Backbone as ProteinMPNN parsed JSONL, in Angstrom:
{"seq_chain_A": "MEMLSPFLLVRFGLLGLLDRQALVRASYFAPMEGRERAAYWAFQLMTALILALMLLLPVRMQPCSVFILGVLLYLAGLALLGAAVVAYAHPADSGLNRGGVYRWSRNPMYVAYFLLFCGCALLTQSALLLAAAVVFQLAAHIIIRAEERWCLARFGREYAWYMRKVRRYF", "coords_chain_A": {"N_chain_A": [[43.045, 64.5, 108.857], [43.662, 62.018, 107.895], [46.315, 61.743, 107.766], [47.233, 62.087, 110.342], [46.168, 60.325, 112.196], [47.364, 57.614, 111.803], [50.007, 58.085, 112.623], [49.652, 58.97, 115.338], [48.545, 56.566, 116.355], [50.704, 54.766, 116.069], [52.714, 56.115, 117.517], [51.725, 56.708, 120.027], [49.7, 54.71, 120.648], [50.675, 52.136, 119.91], [53.075, 52.108, 121.353], [52.068, 52.367, 123.997], [50.545, 50.007, 124.143], [52.572, 48.162, 124.023], [54.215, 48.577, 126.145], [53.362, 50.271, 128.931], [54.928, 51.802, 130.65], [56.863, 52.674, 129.011], [55.663, 54.728, 127.686], [55.67, 56.657, 129.699], [58.468, 56.935, 129.998], [59.198, 57.942, 127.434], [58.066, 60.452, 127.462], [59.698, 61.897, 129.048], [61.945, 64.634, 129.298], [65.452, 65.4, 129.123], [67.334, 67.157, 131.591], [67.729, 70.617, 130.873], [69.847, 73.345, 129.735], [70.464, 76.802, 129.415], [70.335, 77.784, 126.058], [69.03, 75.4, 125.277], [66.686, 75.287, 126.638], [65.08, 77.205, 125.29], [65.08, 75.896, 122.826], [63.541, 73.721, 123.474], [61.057, 74.844, 123.978], [60.485, 75.787, 121.392], [60.602, 73.46, 120.057], [58.272, 72.242, 121.223], [56.22, 74.087, 120.402], [56.456, 73.857, 117.628], [55.731, 71.185, 117.375], [53.031, 71.284, 118.096], [52.087, 73.005, 116.011], [52.625, 71.565, 113.797], [51.104, 69.186, 114.25], [48.573, 70.304, 114.189], [48.418, 71.293, 111.601], [48.582, 68.85, 110.13], [46.256, 67.847, 110.723], [44.47, 69.638, 109.647], [45.018, 70.438, 107.003], [44.376, 69.682, 103.572], [45.111, 66.705, 101.683], [46.96, 66.75, 98.662], [46.714, 65.512, 95.451], [48.033, 66.167, 93.129], [50.876, 67.699, 91.805], [51.503, 64.402, 90.48], [54.061, 63.205, 90.887], [55.113, 64.626, 93.138], [53.136, 63.919, 95.086], [53.539, 61.062, 95.186], [56.247, 60.941, 96.103], [55.837, 62.263, 98.659], [54.037, 60.394, 99.804], [55.768, 58.183, 99.881], [57.853, 59.095, 101.749], [56.267, 59.749, 103.994], [55.323, 57.039, 104.603], [57.734, 55.718, 104.937], [58.668, 57.138, 107.258], [56.725, 56.426, 108.95], [56.989, 53.681, 109.135], [59.639, 53.486, 110.217], [59.157, 54.864, 112.503], [57.481, 53.011, 113.724], [59.249, 50.722, 114.022], [61.157, 51.909, 115.675], [59.582, 52.494, 117.93], [58.869, 49.822, 118.756], [61.422, 48.917, 119.494], [62.186, 50.625, 121.432], [60.306, 50.063, 123.461], [61.498, 47.796, 124.583], [64.027, 48.046, 126.249], [67.547, 47.45, 127.135], [68.614, 45.64, 130.033], [69.924, 47.524, 131.571], [68.541, 49.812, 130.971], [69.221, 51.226, 128.806], [68.51, 51.809, 125.421], [69.474, 49.833, 122.797], [68.962, 47.988, 120.911], [67.221, 46.578, 117.98], [66.384, 49.158, 115.667], [67.973, 50.974, 117.036], [70.46, 50.141, 116.874], [71.527, 51.171, 114.666], [70.983, 53.866, 114.742], [71.049, 56.455, 117.183], [68.96, 58.009, 117.67], [66.339, 57.138, 116.379], [63.608, 57.752, 116.487], [63.415, 60.486, 116.283], [64.457, 60.947, 113.763], [62.46, 59.554, 112.376], [60.241, 61.067, 112.849], [60.884, 63.428, 111.433], [61.063, 62.601, 108.795], [58.456, 61.655, 108.372], [56.981, 64.06, 108.8], [58.026, 65.645, 106.791], [57.175, 64.263, 104.608], [54.375, 64.677, 105.0], [54.343, 67.406, 104.498], [54.938, 67.522, 101.795], [52.754, 65.965, 100.889], [50.7, 67.698, 101.463], [51.559, 69.98, 100.245], [52.511, 72.14, 101.496], [54.265, 74.922, 102.373], [54.628, 76.091, 104.844], [54.188, 73.887, 106.599], [56.485, 72.425, 105.944], [58.516, 74.216, 106.701], [57.937, 74.354, 109.445], [58.54, 71.716, 110.173], [61.292, 71.725, 109.626], [62.287, 73.618, 111.555], [61.346, 72.182, 113.779], [63.099, 70.038, 113.641], [65.604, 71.245, 113.924], [65.397, 72.292, 116.441], [65.014, 69.818, 117.809], [67.456, 68.705, 117.525], [69.096, 70.161, 119.143], [67.885, 69.606, 121.611], [68.547, 66.841, 121.619], [71.191, 66.864, 122.024], [71.183, 67.734, 124.841], [70.006, 65.465, 125.804], [71.949, 63.505, 125.251], [74.054, 64.378, 126.942], [72.902, 63.919, 129.419], [72.411, 61.005, 129.186], [75.04, 60.296, 129.167], [75.813, 60.933, 131.758], [74.134, 59.253, 133.166], [74.397, 56.618, 132.151], [77.128, 56.289, 131.768], [80.199, 54.853, 130.879], [79.102, 52.883, 129.271], [77.301, 54.294, 127.664], [79.018, 56.017, 126.383], [80.518, 54.335, 124.895], [78.597, 53.357, 123.16], [77.883, 55.682, 121.794], [80.283, 56.009, 120.392], [80.095, 53.92, 118.606], [77.637, 54.063, 117.323], [75.769, 56.121, 115.088], [74.499, 59.477, 115.548], [72.215, 60.083, 114.111], [71.556, 58.688, 111.145]], "CA_chain_A": [[43.018, 63.55, 109.848], [44.115, 60.779, 107.389], [47.741, 61.614, 108.103], [47.535, 62.256, 111.758], [45.722, 59.012, 112.963], [48.362, 56.586, 111.844], [51.11, 58.643, 113.37], [49.256, 58.882, 116.736], [48.309, 55.318, 116.717], [51.983, 54.145, 116.287], [53.498, 56.714, 118.459], [51.089, 56.466, 121.438], [48.904, 53.455, 120.84], [51.559, 50.902, 119.9], [54.035, 52.137, 122.538], [51.318, 52.029, 125.179], [50.291, 48.534, 124.016], [53.814, 47.306, 124.181], [54.823, 48.953, 127.511], [52.858, 51.498, 129.448], [56.046, 52.539, 131.236], [57.652, 53.267, 127.999], [55.006, 56.049, 127.39], [56.219, 57.6, 130.677], [59.894, 57.245, 129.666], [59.184, 58.722, 126.205], [57.561, 61.767, 127.75], [60.694, 62.525, 129.895], [62.998, 65.405, 128.671], [66.519, 65.568, 129.944], [67.47, 68.601, 132.116], [68.25, 71.511, 129.862], [70.501, 74.555, 130.066], [70.586, 77.862, 128.507], [69.532, 77.769, 124.82], [68.224, 74.202, 125.26], [65.334, 75.643, 127.104], [64.487, 77.86, 124.167], [64.833, 74.823, 121.87], [62.452, 72.892, 124.055], [59.748, 75.484, 123.628], [60.428, 75.789, 119.947], [60.102, 72.053, 119.705], [56.822, 72.07, 121.608], [55.323, 74.846, 119.525], [56.457, 73.274, 116.301], [54.95, 69.958, 117.366], [51.596, 71.649, 118.162], [51.649, 73.497, 114.703], [52.666, 70.406, 112.793], [49.972, 68.279, 114.473], [47.374, 71.011, 113.804], [48.409, 71.351, 110.161], [48.377, 67.595, 109.65], [44.793, 67.61, 110.951], [43.583, 70.673, 108.956], [45.36, 70.624, 105.641], [43.96, 68.575, 102.721], [46.19, 66.015, 100.86], [46.783, 67.176, 97.332], [47.257, 64.383, 94.65], [48.686, 66.58, 91.902], [51.342, 66.839, 90.71], [51.578, 63.029, 90.962], [55.361, 62.946, 91.459], [55.103, 65.188, 94.578], [52.211, 62.991, 95.937], [54.208, 59.774, 95.373], [57.341, 61.193, 97.057], [55.217, 62.449, 99.901], [53.606, 59.03, 100.378], [56.931, 57.341, 100.326], [58.474, 59.686, 102.883], [55.404, 59.522, 105.098], [55.331, 55.632, 105.012], [59.147, 55.446, 105.464], [58.812, 57.648, 108.564], [55.858, 55.678, 109.826], [57.659, 52.44, 109.354], [60.732, 53.767, 111.001], [58.706, 55.129, 113.828], [56.992, 51.658, 114.352], [60.403, 49.972, 114.434], [61.743, 52.485, 116.9], [58.744, 52.288, 119.138], [59.039, 48.419, 119.22], [62.729, 48.663, 120.123], [62.096, 51.566, 122.666], [59.612, 49.422, 124.5], [62.242, 46.749, 125.052], [65.428, 48.407, 126.429], [68.432, 46.564, 127.833], [68.442, 45.66, 131.493], [70.483, 48.808, 132.113], [67.648, 50.875, 130.664], [69.606, 51.847, 127.513], [68.053, 51.208, 124.137], [70.485, 49.58, 121.835], [68.448, 46.961, 120.04], [66.473, 47.031, 116.907], [66.891, 50.211, 114.823], [68.861, 51.679, 117.855], [71.72, 49.576, 116.506], [72.016, 52.0, 113.555], [70.795, 55.311, 115.034], [70.888, 56.609, 118.555], [67.755, 58.761, 117.649], [65.483, 56.858, 115.243], [62.26, 58.397, 116.508], [63.435, 61.892, 115.748], [64.569, 60.729, 112.301], [61.265, 59.124, 111.765], [59.385, 62.312, 112.78], [61.265, 64.42, 110.369], [60.682, 61.947, 107.469], [57.06, 61.717, 108.33], [56.545, 65.443, 108.713], [58.405, 66.171, 105.409], [56.174, 63.54, 103.799], [53.219, 65.449, 105.148], [54.492, 68.727, 103.823], [54.843, 67.249, 100.41], [51.39, 65.622, 100.544], [49.714, 68.856, 101.487], [52.175, 70.95, 99.506], [52.488, 73.182, 102.403], [55.696, 75.41, 102.771], [54.56, 76.255, 106.327], [54.458, 72.555, 107.292], [57.809, 72.079, 105.768], [59.224, 75.096, 107.568], [57.773, 73.927, 110.913], [59.405, 70.418, 110.288], [62.773, 71.971, 109.634], [62.419, 74.207, 112.858], [61.252, 71.16, 114.719], [64.293, 69.174, 113.722], [66.774, 71.895, 114.44], [65.19, 72.26, 117.889], [65.22, 68.502, 118.303], [68.952, 68.517, 117.568], [69.611, 70.807, 120.414], [67.404, 68.641, 122.73], [69.243, 65.583, 121.632], [72.526, 67.189, 122.72], [70.97, 67.616, 126.158], [69.781, 64.0, 126.119], [73.286, 62.766, 125.212], [74.709, 64.774, 128.199], [72.077, 63.174, 130.552], [72.773, 59.677, 129.016], [76.47, 60.007, 129.533], [75.778, 60.988, 133.233], [73.292, 58.147, 133.745], [74.937, 55.284, 131.73], [78.587, 56.35, 131.756], [81.018, 54.314, 129.809], [78.307, 52.105, 128.408], [76.734, 55.169, 126.609], [80.124, 56.631, 125.669], [80.928, 53.312, 123.804], [77.498, 53.337, 122.228], [78.159, 56.979, 120.977], [81.424, 55.791, 119.438], [79.757, 52.869, 117.714], [76.36, 54.271, 116.708], [75.539, 57.456, 114.707], [73.418, 60.242, 116.212], [71.003, 59.863, 113.197], [71.809, 57.459, 110.374]], "C_chain_A": [[43.648, 62.264, 109.267], [45.59, 60.6, 107.594], [48.094, 61.515, 109.533], [47.255, 60.969, 112.516], [46.792, 57.98, 112.949], [49.551, 56.864, 112.772], [50.768, 58.48, 114.897], [49.012, 57.526, 117.194], [49.722, 54.54, 116.993], [52.675, 54.745, 117.363], [53.038, 56.567, 119.914], [50.492, 55.13, 121.653], [49.822, 52.255, 120.88], [52.502, 50.888, 121.098], [53.24, 51.78, 123.814], [50.909, 50.628, 125.276], [51.372, 47.675, 124.339], [54.292, 47.446, 125.604], [54.284, 50.314, 127.996], [53.963, 52.382, 130.016], [56.889, 53.236, 130.184], [57.024, 54.613, 127.573], [55.558, 57.081, 128.344], [57.65, 57.944, 130.337], [60.063, 58.137, 128.48], [58.746, 60.216, 126.497], [58.655, 62.62, 128.584], [61.695, 63.389, 129.031], [64.175, 65.581, 129.593], [66.607, 66.986, 130.427], [68.164, 69.448, 131.052], [68.791, 72.779, 130.542], [70.457, 75.501, 129.087], [69.661, 77.857, 127.155], [68.756, 76.453, 124.584], [66.86, 74.422, 125.677], [64.448, 76.282, 125.971], [64.167, 76.831, 123.094], [63.671, 73.87, 122.316], [61.087, 73.51, 123.711], [59.495, 75.658, 122.176], [59.994, 74.456, 119.483], [58.623, 71.736, 120.116], [55.9, 72.76, 120.8], [55.282, 74.347, 118.232], [55.65, 72.008, 116.257], [53.442, 70.326, 117.365], [51.185, 72.199, 116.696], [51.689, 72.324, 113.78], [51.424, 69.531, 112.967], [48.611, 69.032, 113.888], [47.293, 71.1, 112.184], [48.172, 69.918, 109.579], [46.917, 67.321, 109.731], [43.989, 68.514, 109.958], [43.853, 70.663, 107.506], [44.94, 69.398, 104.745], [45.26, 68.019, 101.97], [45.888, 66.442, 99.395], [47.488, 66.098, 96.471], [47.984, 64.821, 93.382], [49.618, 67.616, 92.248], [51.602, 65.326, 91.361], [52.994, 62.8, 91.53], [55.519, 63.469, 92.879], [54.293, 64.324, 95.501], [52.929, 61.723, 96.203], [55.361, 59.953, 96.359], [56.889, 61.518, 98.476], [54.741, 61.172, 100.574], [54.771, 58.205, 100.765], [57.691, 57.793, 101.517], [57.618, 59.516, 104.175], [55.395, 58.031, 105.582], [56.726, 55.174, 105.438], [59.242, 55.894, 106.907], [57.864, 56.922, 109.47], [56.351, 54.314, 110.139], [58.831, 52.445, 110.345], [60.306, 54.008, 112.477], [58.065, 53.814, 114.593], [58.2, 50.795, 114.874], [61.018, 50.572, 115.677], [60.918, 52.341, 118.111], [58.875, 50.799, 119.664], [60.323, 48.225, 120.007], [62.738, 49.467, 121.42], [61.454, 50.81, 123.823], [60.407, 48.238, 125.121], [63.735, 47.241, 125.273], [66.251, 47.298, 127.065], [68.196, 46.597, 129.32], [68.999, 46.931, 132.19], [69.552, 49.978, 131.886], [67.997, 51.573, 129.354], [69.154, 51.147, 126.351], [69.11, 51.031, 123.218], [70.031, 48.631, 120.872], [67.677, 47.472, 118.949], [67.095, 48.151, 116.155], [67.898, 51.142, 115.691], [70.248, 51.234, 117.689], [72.313, 50.468, 115.479], [71.912, 53.518, 113.858], [70.543, 55.434, 116.491], [69.548, 57.411, 118.714], [66.711, 58.452, 116.553], [64.146, 57.421, 115.248], [62.358, 59.865, 115.899], [63.631, 61.858, 114.219], [63.213, 60.426, 111.541], [60.216, 60.29, 111.755], [59.611, 63.158, 111.663], [60.909, 63.765, 108.941], [59.176, 62.085, 107.266], [56.493, 63.071, 108.107], [56.935, 66.011, 107.296], [57.508, 65.526, 104.373], [54.868, 64.323, 103.788], [53.218, 66.774, 104.383], [54.394, 68.525, 102.335], [53.317, 66.855, 100.05], [50.34, 66.696, 100.567], [50.4, 70.102, 100.705], [52.142, 72.287, 100.284], [53.85, 73.686, 102.89], [55.663, 75.71, 104.254], [54.806, 74.964, 107.114], [55.799, 72.131, 107.167], [58.766, 72.974, 106.679], [59.12, 74.692, 109.006], [58.503, 72.578, 111.024], [60.753, 70.722, 110.41], [63.056, 72.682, 111.037], [62.377, 73.125, 113.909], [62.474, 70.319, 114.8], [65.532, 69.927, 114.212], [66.598, 72.067, 115.929], [65.505, 70.88, 118.484], [66.727, 68.205, 118.471], [69.701, 69.026, 118.866], [69.103, 69.979, 121.637], [68.179, 67.367, 122.745], [70.607, 65.814, 122.348], [72.418, 67.085, 124.253], [70.774, 66.239, 126.613], [71.063, 63.167, 126.195], [74.009, 63.155, 126.544], [74.163, 63.921, 129.471], [72.418, 61.664, 130.392], [74.22, 59.352, 129.498], [76.556, 60.087, 131.114], [75.138, 59.768, 133.834], [74.01, 56.81, 133.415], [76.401, 55.186, 131.632], [79.253, 55.749, 130.65], [80.232, 53.496, 128.818], [77.696, 52.951, 127.265], [77.802, 55.859, 125.816], [80.545, 55.557, 124.611], [79.808, 53.242, 122.8], [77.534, 54.572, 121.392], [79.18, 56.801, 119.961], [80.995, 54.904, 118.372], [78.546, 53.237, 116.841], [76.23, 55.737, 116.325], [74.516, 58.098, 115.422], [72.158, 60.038, 115.316], [71.245, 58.687, 112.445], [73.078, 57.652, 109.482]], "O_chain_A": [[44.141, 61.455, 110.054], [46.094, 59.477, 107.602], [49.115, 60.939, 109.911], [48.033, 60.574, 113.385], [47.134, 57.475, 114.018], [50.004, 56.027, 113.553], [51.561, 57.896, 115.637], [49.242, 57.266, 118.375], [49.866, 53.808, 117.971], [53.246, 54.008, 118.167], [53.812, 56.345, 120.845], [50.716, 54.477, 122.672], [49.744, 51.443, 121.801], [52.712, 49.869, 121.756], [53.704, 50.973, 124.619], [50.906, 50.062, 126.37], [51.191, 46.578, 124.867], [54.74, 46.465, 126.197], [54.709, 51.366, 127.518], [53.916, 53.602, 129.862], [57.537, 54.25, 130.444], [57.736, 55.526, 127.154], [55.88, 58.203, 127.954], [58.029, 59.114, 130.378], [60.944, 58.996, 128.466], [59.111, 61.108, 125.731], [58.526, 63.831, 128.766], [62.244, 62.838, 128.077], [63.965, 65.888, 130.766], [66.065, 67.908, 129.818], [69.106, 68.985, 130.41], [68.372, 73.225, 131.61], [70.412, 75.138, 127.912], [68.433, 77.918, 127.207], [67.877, 76.435, 123.722], [65.933, 73.816, 125.141], [63.285, 75.935, 125.766], [63.088, 76.88, 122.504], [62.95, 73.321, 121.483], [60.15, 72.856, 123.252], [58.335, 75.674, 121.763], [59.125, 74.324, 118.621], [57.885, 71.052, 119.407], [54.852, 72.209, 120.462], [54.207, 74.343, 117.633], [54.961, 71.737, 115.274], [52.67, 69.681, 116.655], [50.091, 71.896, 116.22], [50.747, 72.153, 113.007], [50.766, 69.172, 111.991], [47.747, 68.436, 113.245], [46.223, 70.988, 111.586], [47.547, 69.849, 108.52], [46.375, 66.617, 108.878], [42.916, 68.115, 109.505], [42.9, 70.885, 106.76], [45.134, 68.246, 105.132], [46.243, 68.709, 101.702], [44.735, 66.486, 98.966], [48.659, 65.788, 96.686], [48.496, 63.985, 92.638], [49.2, 68.484, 93.015], [51.857, 65.145, 92.551], [53.096, 62.222, 92.612], [56.037, 62.753, 93.736], [54.736, 64.026, 96.61], [52.958, 61.289, 97.355], [55.457, 59.214, 97.339], [57.531, 61.068, 99.425], [55.011, 60.919, 101.748], [54.795, 57.592, 101.833], [58.162, 56.945, 102.276], [58.124, 59.2, 105.252], [55.45, 57.771, 106.784], [56.829, 54.274, 106.272], [59.808, 55.177, 107.732], [58.145, 56.795, 110.662], [56.176, 53.815, 111.251], [58.985, 51.549, 111.176], [60.881, 53.528, 113.453], [58.135, 53.629, 115.808], [58.169, 50.24, 115.972], [61.363, 49.859, 116.62], [61.43, 52.099, 119.204], [58.978, 50.579, 120.871], [60.366, 47.512, 121.009], [63.273, 48.992, 122.422], [61.912, 50.86, 124.964], [59.967, 47.727, 126.15], [64.604, 46.841, 124.499], [65.687, 46.292, 127.496], [67.601, 47.557, 129.812], [68.551, 47.313, 133.271], [69.715, 51.027, 132.509], [67.227, 52.384, 128.839], [69.378, 49.941, 126.25], [69.693, 52.037, 122.814], [70.787, 48.446, 119.919], [67.435, 48.677, 118.89], [68.315, 48.119, 115.993], [68.578, 51.987, 115.11], [71.164, 51.825, 118.261], [73.539, 50.54, 115.398], [72.654, 54.328, 113.303], [69.857, 54.573, 117.042], [69.047, 57.477, 119.836], [66.244, 59.365, 115.874], [63.537, 57.589, 114.192], [61.504, 60.33, 115.145], [63.036, 62.652, 113.49], [62.894, 60.871, 110.438], [59.445, 60.458, 110.81], [58.682, 63.591, 110.981], [60.487, 64.484, 108.035], [58.68, 62.529, 106.23], [55.589, 63.228, 107.286], [56.175, 66.79, 106.721], [57.126, 66.154, 103.386], [54.311, 64.606, 102.727], [52.247, 67.172, 103.739], [53.777, 69.353, 101.666], [52.738, 67.343, 99.079], [49.316, 66.67, 99.884], [49.765, 71.149, 100.577], [51.798, 73.353, 99.772], [54.52, 73.029, 103.687], [56.711, 75.566, 104.883], [55.509, 74.941, 108.123], [56.34, 71.53, 108.095], [59.688, 72.463, 107.315], [60.121, 74.687, 109.723], [59.095, 72.38, 112.084], [61.44, 70.092, 111.213], [64.059, 72.316, 111.65], [63.208, 73.094, 114.817], [62.877, 69.91, 115.889], [66.41, 69.335, 114.84], [67.592, 71.994, 116.651], [66.169, 70.775, 119.515], [67.166, 67.555, 119.419], [70.628, 68.474, 119.458], [69.862, 69.712, 122.569], [68.452, 66.843, 123.825], [71.051, 65.007, 123.166], [73.278, 66.514, 124.924], [71.279, 65.835, 127.66], [71.237, 62.289, 127.041], [74.536, 62.259, 127.203], [74.872, 63.382, 130.32], [72.706, 61.048, 131.418], [74.518, 58.327, 130.111], [77.333, 59.338, 131.706], [75.552, 59.298, 134.894], [74.202, 55.976, 134.3], [76.92, 54.088, 131.427], [78.935, 56.076, 129.506], [80.615, 53.401, 127.652], [77.566, 52.504, 126.125], [77.552, 56.263, 124.68], [80.9, 55.941, 123.496], [80.098, 53.07, 121.617], [77.184, 54.444, 120.218], [79.079, 57.299, 118.84], [81.47, 55.071, 117.249], [78.449, 52.755, 115.713], [76.552, 56.581, 117.161], [73.636, 57.406, 115.933], [71.084, 59.825, 115.879], [71.158, 57.617, 113.046], [73.466, 56.739, 108.754]]}, "name": "protein", "num_of_chains": 1, "seq": "MEMLSPFLLVRFGLLGLLDRQALVRASYFAPMEGRERAAYWAFQLMTALILALMLLLPVRMQPCSVFILGVLLYLAGLALLGAAVVAYAHPADSGLNRGGVYRWSRNPMYVAYFLLFCGCALLTQSALLLAAAVVFQLAAHIIIRAEERWCLARFGREYAWYMRKVRRYF"}
């Protein structure tokens, strides 16, 4: 529980506190086609598995170097998630998020999740959690491609310009 609570507080608590409508926006998935639907279900299953493992697995403090790296990745992911949530709660008038960490990454929340989940895998020394985080990220990449297609249709040239100027990840 010590790993799960801060994640949930930042992802849902902070976002809801900043803008309740942002919670609704964040729960929306772009329309998906073909293998994107399979990726969506893999994403959902991996999310459930990761959260369950974060809740159930104990943190292991030895070896110290693995523990320290795990803490650093977890905290980096949590900090990035906090920054992404704050920026996400304040989109431009058009509805497109380009401020804050969205100036450097089109998908900082997905990057934050991956860092945080990898940190948890190191903290628990769980190969299963690490594998779930990798599958989660691979599925997220496919979902991100669907989101980009949706954003191009919704925001047009503004999003096309944003895609040229800002990397998908970092």
